[in-house]
Amino acid sequence: MFGKIRAWSQRHPKLVDSLWLAPLVGLCVMTAISYTSLGRAPIGLAGYLALSAALLVPLFWRGSHPRVVFAIVSLTSFFQWLAAVDAFPANAAVLVALYTVATRCAFRWALAAGLVSEFGIFLALVQWDTVSLSTFFGCTVFVVTIWLTGLYANTRHRYLEGLEERAERAERERDHQARMAAAAERARIARELHDVVAHNVSVIIVQADGAGFAIDSDPEQARKAVQAISRTGREALAEMRRMVGVLREDGPGAADYTPQPGLAQLEELVRGSGLPVDLRVTGAPQELPEGEQLAVYRLVQEALTNTLKHGGPGARALVEMEYGMHELVVRVTDDGRGAAAPRSPDGHGLLGMRERVSMYGGAVQAAPRPGGGFEVLARLPVAA
């Protein structure tokens, strides 16, 4: 609620200034007749209202020109003192302008405004009251209190501005780090997909050579080789299409045509994860493209790594794979610390999971479990 009020006040500064000055303006209007009828304003009702307007109207611009407004109000009060006109409620404009200068200007200007106000208090007591140390001290305490309150508001405002600036800078740095992590992950995915496609091309070359040698002596074997070439070429073409738009940076090492791990290596991954893990596969297993198998493998690998890092001692994990008619559901759960686990400030594992799975039209959800532990759930469509 306070945030909405602050945002509204920032959008309507003139209206807020008018609301703040409304009580002082109302007091001046209500006391006009009493001041003139008692003879405390020898300049008459018209002069009283004119002098009040000269003191109060500049305050509406105190937000944009605090020093100019303070100078105008102070000079008007000084001329009022020279004319031997008694003080009245509109002279409180000097204190309002003093608070504004202390709130919005540098300390040297705030100090100068405070000294001018103190000098005005002294002049007022000399002409309009009997000067005594106690009276001057009481007025000084009142003025200094307003001055210190303005300085505190100024310091608080600058402190909040610094916090907002640091928060915006941290947000920009976080977004920059996220973009860098996404670019690095895309580059890694592109390299791995390149290996998959290169492997498929190698298979095509081998099958084509075999078909060329067997076309005369063993036509049936040559026919099977040509079918394998067709199937492998389609898979390679599908992987190449998924690579479009993925930025890639060449690694320093030479090209390696060894195929990347897939679903066949999941059991080996589970055994070598370093923590107790159960693997459950339900449904009729379907043959997936090598790139999609690699995405599932990396997702399970990252989820088990997070369990190992953040699950705590004695944590167990469960990897479930459910083959459906149109999608493959991969669920990795553990009984570790869950929401109580400390978060790594530079971790981008979840970002990498989403990048991989989204390439194949899937989605990933990762969150602490209500009963404790953590869950990573991924759904990938099964291509026809």
Tab-separated table of C-alpha atoms in Angstrom:
chain	number	residue	atom	x	y	z
A	1	MET	CA	0.000	0.000	0.000
A	2	PHE	CA	2.775	2.439	0.920
A	3	GLY	CA	4.567	1.604	-2.324
A	4	LYS	CA	1.440	2.490	-4.328
A	5	ILE	CA	1.057	5.756	-2.404
A	6	ARG	CA	4.692	6.636	-3.056
A	7	ALA	CA	4.376	5.842	-6.770
A	8	TRP	CA	1.220	7.962	-6.996
A	9	SER	CA	2.924	10.880	-5.212
A	10	GLN	CA	5.848	10.691	-7.631
A	11	ARG	CA	3.463	10.862	-10.588
A	12	HIS	CA	1.584	13.893	-9.156
A	13	PRO	CA	4.170	16.054	-7.342
A	14	LYS	CA	2.246	19.337	-7.735
A	15	LEU	CA	-0.920	17.860	-6.295
A	16	VAL	CA	1.003	16.411	-3.331
A	17	ASP	CA	2.613	19.805	-2.660
A	18	SER	CA	-0.823	21.421	-2.713
A	19	LEU	CA	-2.172	18.900	-0.212
A	20	TRP	CA	0.778	19.510	2.120
A	21	LEU	CA	0.280	23.300	1.971
A	22	ALA	CA	-3.511	23.178	2.255
A	23	PRO	CA	-3.567	23.270	6.111
A	24	LEU	CA	-1.246	26.301	6.221
A	25	VAL	CA	-3.278	28.132	3.563
A	26	GLY	CA	-6.490	27.332	5.414
A	27	LEU	CA	-5.039	28.629	8.684
A	28	CYS	CA	-4.011	31.909	7.031
A	29	VAL	CA	-7.500	32.377	5.563
A	30	MET	CA	-9.299	31.564	8.809
A	31	THR	CA	-7.131	33.934	10.881
A	32	ALA	CA	-7.269	36.826	8.405
A	33	ILE	CA	-10.326	38.495	9.919
A	34	SER	CA	-9.175	37.988	13.507
A	35	TYR	CA	-5.744	39.486	12.792
A	36	THR	CA	-7.170	42.565	11.044
A	37	SER	CA	-9.977	43.097	13.577
A	38	LEU	CA	-7.556	42.994	16.494
A	39	GLY	CA	-5.255	45.483	14.834
A	40	ARG	CA	-2.328	43.098	14.609
A	41	ALA	CA	-2.183	43.644	10.848
A	42	PRO	CA	-2.087	47.435	10.275
A	43	ILE	CA	-1.846	46.885	6.518
A	44	GLY	CA	-5.509	45.894	6.406
A	45	LEU	CA	-7.234	42.766	5.164
A	46	ALA	CA	-6.143	43.267	1.553
A	47	GLY	CA	-2.530	43.818	2.573
A	48	TYR	CA	-2.687	40.799	4.881
A	49	LEU	CA	-3.961	38.555	2.078
A	50	ALA	CA	-1.452	39.975	-0.416
A	51	LEU	CA	1.492	39.460	1.933
A	52	SER	CA	0.278	35.942	2.767
A	53	ALA	CA	0.065	35.154	-0.939
A	54	ALA	CA	3.597	36.505	-1.482
A	55	LEU	CA	4.840	34.131	1.220
A	56	LEU	CA	2.787	31.057	0.341
A	57	VAL	CA	2.559	31.013	-3.482
A	58	PRO	CA	6.335	30.461	-4.066
A	59	LEU	CA	6.117	27.305	-1.960
A	60	PHE	CA	4.346	25.528	-4.808
A	61	TRP	CA	7.673	25.549	-6.704
A	62	ARG	CA	9.852	24.585	-3.762
A	63	GLY	CA	10.353	21.058	-5.138
A	64	SER	CA	12.016	22.211	-8.359
A	65	HIS	CA	13.685	25.433	-7.096
A	66	PRO	CA	14.208	25.093	-3.332
A	67	ARG	CA	16.985	27.692	-2.987
A	68	VAL	CA	15.168	30.318	-5.053
A	69	VAL	CA	11.952	29.781	-3.093
A	70	PHE	CA	13.785	30.073	0.228
A	71	ALA	CA	15.445	33.310	-0.938
A	72	ILE	CA	12.094	34.811	-2.025
A	73	VAL	CA	10.318	33.848	1.198
A	74	SER	CA	13.206	35.069	3.384
A	75	LEU	CA	13.460	38.420	1.572
A	76	THR	CA	9.692	38.899	1.810
A	77	SER	CA	9.838	38.271	5.550
A	78	PHE	CA	12.776	40.673	5.868
A	79	PHE	CA	10.864	43.443	4.085
A	80	GLN	CA	7.929	42.674	6.367
A	81	TRP	CA	10.254	43.200	9.355
A	82	LEU	CA	11.505	46.473	7.885
A	83	ALA	CA	7.903	47.628	7.502
A	84	ALA	CA	7.258	46.782	11.188
A	85	VAL	CA	4.421	44.408	10.317
A	86	ASP	CA	3.764	41.794	12.998
A	87	ALA	CA	4.367	38.133	12.237
A	88	PHE	CA	1.369	36.005	11.263
A	89	PRO	CA	0.817	32.337	10.245
A	90	ALA	CA	2.060	32.825	6.676
A	91	ASN	CA	5.579	33.466	8.022
A	92	ALA	CA	5.782	29.720	8.686
A	93	ALA	CA	6.609	29.530	4.968
A	94	VAL	CA	10.216	30.302	5.967
A	95	LEU	CA	10.350	27.059	7.981
A	96	VAL	CA	8.735	25.091	5.141
A	97	ALA	CA	11.295	26.463	2.696
A	98	LEU	CA	14.094	25.734	5.200
A	99	TYR	CA	12.981	22.090	5.449
A	100	THR	CA	12.863	21.817	1.643
A	101	VAL	CA	16.408	23.202	1.255
A	102	ALA	CA	17.718	20.823	3.930
A	103	THR	CA	15.938	17.921	2.219
A	104	ARG	CA	16.901	18.536	-1.399
A	105	CYS	CA	20.125	20.561	-1.455
A	106	ALA	CA	23.748	20.021	-0.476
A	107	PHE	CA	24.821	20.477	3.125
A	108	ARG	CA	26.415	23.897	2.529
A	109	TRP	CA	23.119	25.291	1.251
A	110	ALA	CA	21.226	23.682	4.120
A	111	LEU	CA	23.669	25.251	6.601
A	112	ALA	CA	23.305	28.664	4.982
A	113	ALA	CA	19.498	28.388	5.099
A	114	GLY	CA	19.657	27.404	8.773
A	115	LEU	CA	21.830	30.404	9.659
A	116	VAL	CA	19.507	32.765	7.765
A	117	SER	CA	16.523	31.325	9.641
A	118	GLU	CA	18.300	31.785	12.964
A	119	PHE	CA	19.076	35.392	12.071
A	120	GLY	CA	15.416	35.930	11.180
A	121	ILE	CA	14.362	34.518	14.564
A	122	PHE	CA	16.696	36.980	16.272
A	123	LEU	CA	15.336	39.940	14.277
A	124	ALA	CA	11.759	38.915	15.010
A	125	LEU	CA	12.442	38.694	18.755
A	126	VAL	CA	14.190	42.078	18.773
A	127	GLN	CA	11.243	43.868	17.151
A	128	TRP	CA	8.195	41.890	18.167
A	129	ASP	CA	9.066	40.469	21.577
A	130	THR	CA	11.239	40.975	24.608
A	131	VAL	CA	14.569	39.311	23.883
A	132	SER	CA	15.520	36.720	26.477
A	133	LEU	CA	17.872	33.788	26.414
A	134	SER	CA	15.143	31.258	27.167
A	135	THR	CA	12.870	32.575	24.402
A	136	PHE	CA	15.682	32.616	21.863
A	137	PHE	CA	16.787	29.132	22.949
A	138	GLY	CA	13.258	27.755	22.598
A	139	CYS	CA	12.860	29.220	19.095
A	140	THR	CA	16.318	27.973	18.162
A	141	VAL	CA	15.467	24.435	19.274
A	142	PHE	CA	12.333	24.540	17.117
A	143	VAL	CA	14.227	25.760	14.033
A	144	VAL	CA	17.127	23.330	14.542
A	145	THR	CA	14.663	20.458	14.918
A	146	ILE	CA	13.127	21.264	11.535
A	147	TRP	CA	16.593	21.680	10.026
A	148	LEU	CA	17.841	18.346	11.382
A	149	THR	CA	14.671	16.608	10.248
A	150	GLY	CA	15.300	17.889	6.725
A	151	LEU	CA	18.915	16.712	6.830
A	152	TYR	CA	17.788	13.265	7.970
A	153	ALA	CA	15.213	13.106	5.165
A	154	ASN	CA	17.930	14.129	2.696
A	155	THR	CA	20.291	11.437	3.964
A	156	ARG	CA	17.532	8.842	3.917
A	157	HIS	CA	16.536	9.800	0.391
A	158	ARG	CA	20.102	9.528	-0.873
A	159	TYR	CA	20.507	6.188	0.918
A	160	LEU	CA	17.369	4.798	-0.741
A	161	GLU	CA	18.535	6.097	-4.108
A	162	GLY	CA	21.833	4.294	-3.574
A	163	LEU	CA	19.997	1.081	-2.696
A	164	GLU	CA	17.795	1.372	-5.777
A	165	GLU	CA	20.811	2.024	-7.972
A	166	ARG	CA	22.660	-0.967	-6.555
A	167	ALA	CA	19.563	-3.136	-6.969
A	168	GLU	CA	19.191	-2.061	-10.601
A	169	ARG	CA	22.896	-2.686	-11.204
A	170	ALA	CA	22.647	-6.125	-9.594
A	171	GLU	CA	19.597	-6.911	-11.715
A	172	ARG	CA	21.404	-5.855	-14.883
A	173	GLU	CA	24.429	-7.944	-13.905
A	174	ARG	CA	22.176	-10.910	-13.134
A	175	ASP	CA	20.470	-10.621	-16.517
A	176	HIS	CA	23.870	-10.283	-18.174
A	177	GLN	CA	25.139	-13.382	-16.380
A	178	ALA	CA	21.990	-15.256	-17.372
A	179	ARG	CA	22.461	-14.273	-21.018
A	180	MET	CA	26.096	-15.322	-20.867
A	181	ALA	CA	25.129	-18.641	-19.292
A	182	ALA	CA	22.455	-19.181	-21.946
A	183	ALA	CA	24.938	-18.396	-24.718
A	184	ALA	CA	27.512	-20.751	-23.210
A	185	GLU	CA	24.896	-23.474	-22.822
A	186	ARG	CA	23.746	-23.015	-26.410
A	187	ALA	CA	27.345	-23.257	-27.553
A	188	ARG	CA	27.826	-26.477	-25.589
A	189	ILE	CA	24.571	-27.900	-26.958
A	190	ALA	CA	25.634	-26.949	-30.477
A	191	ARG	CA	28.967	-28.725	-30.057
A	192	GLU	CA	27.281	-31.862	-28.740
A	193	LEU	CA	24.691	-31.794	-31.520
A	194	HIS	CA	27.518	-31.353	-33.977
A	195	ASP	CA	29.046	-34.559	-32.587
A	196	VAL	CA	25.736	-36.382	-32.972
A	197	VAL	CA	25.310	-35.232	-36.572
A	198	ALA	CA	28.947	-36.032	-37.354
A	199	HIS	CA	28.442	-39.544	-35.982
A	200	ASN	CA	25.365	-40.011	-38.171
A	201	VAL	CA	27.288	-38.846	-41.225
A	202	SER	CA	30.069	-41.289	-40.384
A	203	VAL	CA	27.501	-44.087	-40.183
A	204	ILE	CA	26.106	-43.042	-43.547
A	205	ILE	CA	29.582	-43.143	-45.091
A	206	VAL	CA	30.312	-46.601	-43.658
A	207	GLN	CA	26.933	-47.971	-44.788
A	208	ALA	CA	27.371	-46.448	-48.238
A	209	ASP	CA	30.805	-48.050	-48.606
A	210	GLY	CA	29.382	-51.397	-47.457
A	211	ALA	CA	26.489	-51.137	-49.898
A	212	GLY	CA	28.927	-50.339	-52.710
A	213	PHE	CA	30.967	-53.469	-52.005
A	214	ALA	CA	27.939	-55.763	-51.494
A	215	ILE	CA	25.695	-54.557	-54.312
A	216	ASP	CA	26.874	-57.298	-56.686
A	217	SER	CA	27.662	-60.160	-54.318
A	218	ASP	CA	24.912	-59.682	-51.685
A	219	PRO	CA	22.016	-57.515	-52.909
A	220	GLU	CA	19.989	-58.132	-49.728
A	221	GLN	CA	22.776	-56.813	-47.525
A	222	ALA	CA	23.160	-53.824	-49.838
A	223	ARG	CA	19.421	-53.136	-49.529
A	224	LYS	CA	19.642	-53.145	-45.719
A	225	ALA	CA	22.617	-50.808	-45.870
A	226	VAL	CA	20.686	-48.393	-48.096
A	227	GLN	CA	17.755	-48.495	-45.643
A	228	ALA	CA	20.133	-47.725	-42.783
A	229	ILE	CA	21.532	-44.829	-44.804
A	230	SER	CA	18.016	-43.450	-45.339
A	231	ARG	CA	17.095	-43.760	-41.654
A	232	THR	CA	20.352	-42.262	-40.431
A	233	GLY	CA	20.141	-39.412	-42.951
A	234	ARG	CA	16.674	-38.464	-41.747
A	235	GLU	CA	17.891	-38.413	-38.153
A	236	ALA	CA	20.895	-36.306	-39.117
A	237	LEU	CA	18.662	-33.880	-41.021
A	238	ALA	CA	16.347	-33.533	-38.021
A	239	GLU	CA	19.300	-32.778	-35.759
A	240	MET	CA	20.638	-30.224	-38.241
A	241	ARG	CA	17.272	-28.455	-38.301
A	242	ARG	CA	17.320	-28.201	-34.518
A	243	MET	CA	20.759	-26.664	-34.718
A	244	VAL	CA	19.494	-23.707	-36.744
A	245	GLY	CA	19.597	-20.601	-34.593
A	246	VAL	CA	21.846	-22.133	-31.938
A	247	LEU	CA	25.061	-20.137	-31.580
A	248	ARG	CA	28.201	-22.189	-31.626
A	249	GLU	CA	31.795	-21.460	-30.669
A	250	ASP	CA	34.399	-23.866	-31.904
A	251	GLY	CA	36.292	-25.560	-29.111
A	252	PRO	CA	40.046	-25.739	-29.027
A	253	GLY	CA	40.147	-29.486	-29.414
A	254	ALA	CA	39.896	-31.497	-32.595
A	255	ALA	CA	36.570	-32.922	-33.735
A	256	ASP	CA	35.597	-36.125	-31.967
A	257	TYR	CA	33.187	-38.383	-33.835
A	258	THR	CA	32.421	-40.562	-30.801
A	259	PRO	CA	28.647	-40.530	-30.181
A	260	GLN	CA	27.405	-38.736	-27.088
A	261	PRO	CA	25.785	-40.697	-24.232
A	262	GLY	CA	22.110	-41.575	-24.465
A	263	LEU	CA	19.435	-43.604	-22.690
A	264	ALA	CA	21.537	-46.747	-22.895
A	265	GLN	CA	24.088	-45.154	-20.586
A	266	LEU	CA	21.553	-44.031	-17.956
A	267	GLU	CA	22.025	-47.128	-15.826
A	268	GLU	CA	25.780	-46.593	-15.840
A	269	LEU	CA	25.221	-42.927	-14.901
A	270	VAL	CA	23.004	-43.948	-11.987
A	271	ARG	CA	25.559	-46.444	-10.701
A	272	GLY	CA	28.398	-43.937	-10.873
A	273	SER	CA	26.502	-40.942	-9.438
A	274	GLY	CA	28.045	-41.263	-5.978
A	275	LEU	CA	24.754	-41.567	-4.038
A	276	PRO	CA	21.973	-44.155	-3.657
A	277	VAL	CA	19.787	-43.923	-6.768
A	278	ASP	CA	16.938	-46.102	-8.033
A	279	LEU	CA	16.036	-46.196	-11.741
A	280	ARG	CA	12.482	-47.078	-12.796
A	281	VAL	CA	11.287	-47.321	-16.398
A	282	THR	CA	7.583	-47.769	-17.150
A	283	GLY	CA	5.754	-48.002	-20.438
A	284	ALA	CA	6.960	-49.321	-23.759
A	285	PRO	CA	10.405	-47.838	-24.512
A	286	GLN	CA	10.516	-46.017	-27.834
A	287	GLU	CA	13.472	-45.179	-30.007
A	288	LEU	CA	14.365	-41.500	-29.681
A	289	PRO	CA	16.753	-39.369	-31.735
A	290	GLU	CA	20.267	-39.234	-30.361
A	291	GLY	CA	19.964	-35.523	-29.622
A	292	GLU	CA	16.845	-36.059	-27.530
A	293	GLN	CA	18.484	-38.962	-25.724
A	294	LEU	CA	21.426	-36.708	-24.967
A	295	ALA	CA	19.048	-34.057	-23.555
A	296	VAL	CA	17.465	-36.651	-21.231
A	297	TYR	CA	20.887	-37.919	-20.182
A	298	ARG	CA	22.171	-34.424	-19.380
A	299	LEU	CA	18.985	-33.556	-17.508
A	300	VAL	CA	19.268	-36.612	-15.257
A	301	GLN	CA	22.973	-35.948	-14.826
A	302	GLU	CA	22.377	-32.323	-13.751
A	303	ALA	CA	19.542	-33.311	-11.390
A	304	LEU	CA	21.687	-35.960	-9.680
A	305	THR	CA	24.562	-33.484	-9.450
A	306	ASN	CA	22.286	-31.003	-7.676
A	307	THR	CA	21.175	-33.723	-5.268
A	308	LEU	CA	24.781	-34.579	-4.559
A	309	LYS	CA	25.686	-30.909	-3.957
A	310	HIS	CA	22.632	-29.655	-2.092
A	311	GLY	CA	20.738	-32.709	-0.841
A	312	GLY	CA	22.866	-33.156	2.242
A	313	PRO	CA	24.327	-36.322	3.790
A	314	GLY	CA	22.302	-39.499	3.387
A	315	ALA	CA	20.134	-38.176	0.547
A	316	ARG	CA	18.608	-40.728	-1.813
A	317	ALA	CA	17.327	-40.135	-5.340
A	318	LEU	CA	14.800	-41.752	-7.635
A	319	VAL	CA	14.919	-41.506	-11.439
A	320	GLU	CA	11.638	-42.383	-13.150
A	321	MET	CA	11.064	-42.582	-16.904
A	322	GLU	CA	7.522	-43.042	-18.165
A	323	TYR	CA	6.949	-43.675	-21.858
A	324	GLY	CA	3.517	-42.557	-23.036
A	325	MET	CA	1.773	-42.474	-26.370
A	326	HIS	CA	2.849	-38.906	-27.172
A	327	GLU	CA	5.413	-37.892	-24.568
A	328	LEU	CA	8.254	-39.068	-22.388
A	329	VAL	CA	8.051	-38.028	-18.728
A	330	VAL	CA	11.332	-37.877	-16.799
A	331	ARG	CA	11.090	-37.299	-13.050
A	332	VAL	CA	14.079	-37.056	-10.701
A	333	THR	CA	13.233	-36.747	-7.002
A	334	ASP	CA	15.271	-36.860	-3.817
A	335	ASP	CA	14.648	-36.781	-0.065
A	336	GLY	CA	17.319	-34.176	0.709
A	337	ARG	CA	17.046	-30.725	2.250
A	338	GLY	CA	14.868	-29.284	-0.518
A	339	ALA	CA	13.917	-25.663	0.175
A	340	ALA	CA	16.343	-25.516	3.115
A	341	ALA	CA	19.346	-26.143	0.870
A	342	PRO	CA	21.580	-23.109	0.261
A	343	ARG	CA	21.296	-21.691	-3.233
A	344	SER	CA	24.366	-21.347	-5.377
A	345	PRO	CA	24.713	-17.739	-6.654
A	346	ASP	CA	26.512	-18.777	-9.838
A	347	GLY	CA	24.578	-21.936	-10.687
A	348	HIS	CA	22.832	-22.168	-14.060
A	349	GLY	CA	21.887	-25.851	-14.061
A	350	LEU	CA	18.154	-25.238	-14.329
A	351	LEU	CA	18.740	-22.796	-17.165
A	352	GLY	CA	20.736	-25.446	-19.016
A	353	MET	CA	17.985	-28.046	-18.492
A	354	ARG	CA	15.345	-25.744	-19.918
A	355	GLU	CA	17.542	-24.827	-22.889
A	356	ARG	CA	18.061	-28.474	-23.783
A	357	VAL	CA	14.510	-29.665	-23.313
A	358	SER	CA	12.946	-26.637	-25.045
A	359	MET	CA	14.922	-27.498	-28.203
A	360	TYR	CA	12.716	-30.578	-28.552
A	361	GLY	CA	9.450	-28.842	-27.652
A	362	GLY	CA	9.464	-29.962	-24.021
A	363	ALA	CA	9.253	-28.232	-20.650
A	364	VAL	CA	11.000	-28.546	-17.304
A	365	GLN	CA	9.718	-27.849	-13.798
A	366	ALA	CA	12.058	-27.822	-10.813
A	367	ALA	CA	10.966	-26.989	-7.271
A	368	PRO	CA	11.223	-28.209	-3.661
A	369	ARG	CA	8.710	-30.908	-2.737
A	370	PRO	CA	6.045	-30.108	-0.106
A	371	GLY	CA	7.109	-33.022	2.105
A	372	GLY	CA	10.809	-32.332	1.763
A	373	GLY	CA	13.354	-32.965	-0.935
A	374	PHE	CA	13.521	-31.656	-4.492
A	375	GLU	CA	11.863	-32.631	-7.769
A	376	VAL	CA	12.833	-32.121	-11.398
A	377	LEU	CA	10.064	-32.955	-13.863
A	378	ALA	CA	10.541	-32.881	-17.630
A	379	ARG	CA	8.101	-33.682	-20.414
A	380	LEU	CA	9.396	-34.290	-23.927
A	381	PRO	CA	7.176	-35.051	-26.927
A	382	VAL	CA	7.830	-38.348	-28.653
A	383	ALA	CA	8.263	-37.848	-32.381
A	384	ALA	CA	6.212	-40.019	-34.695
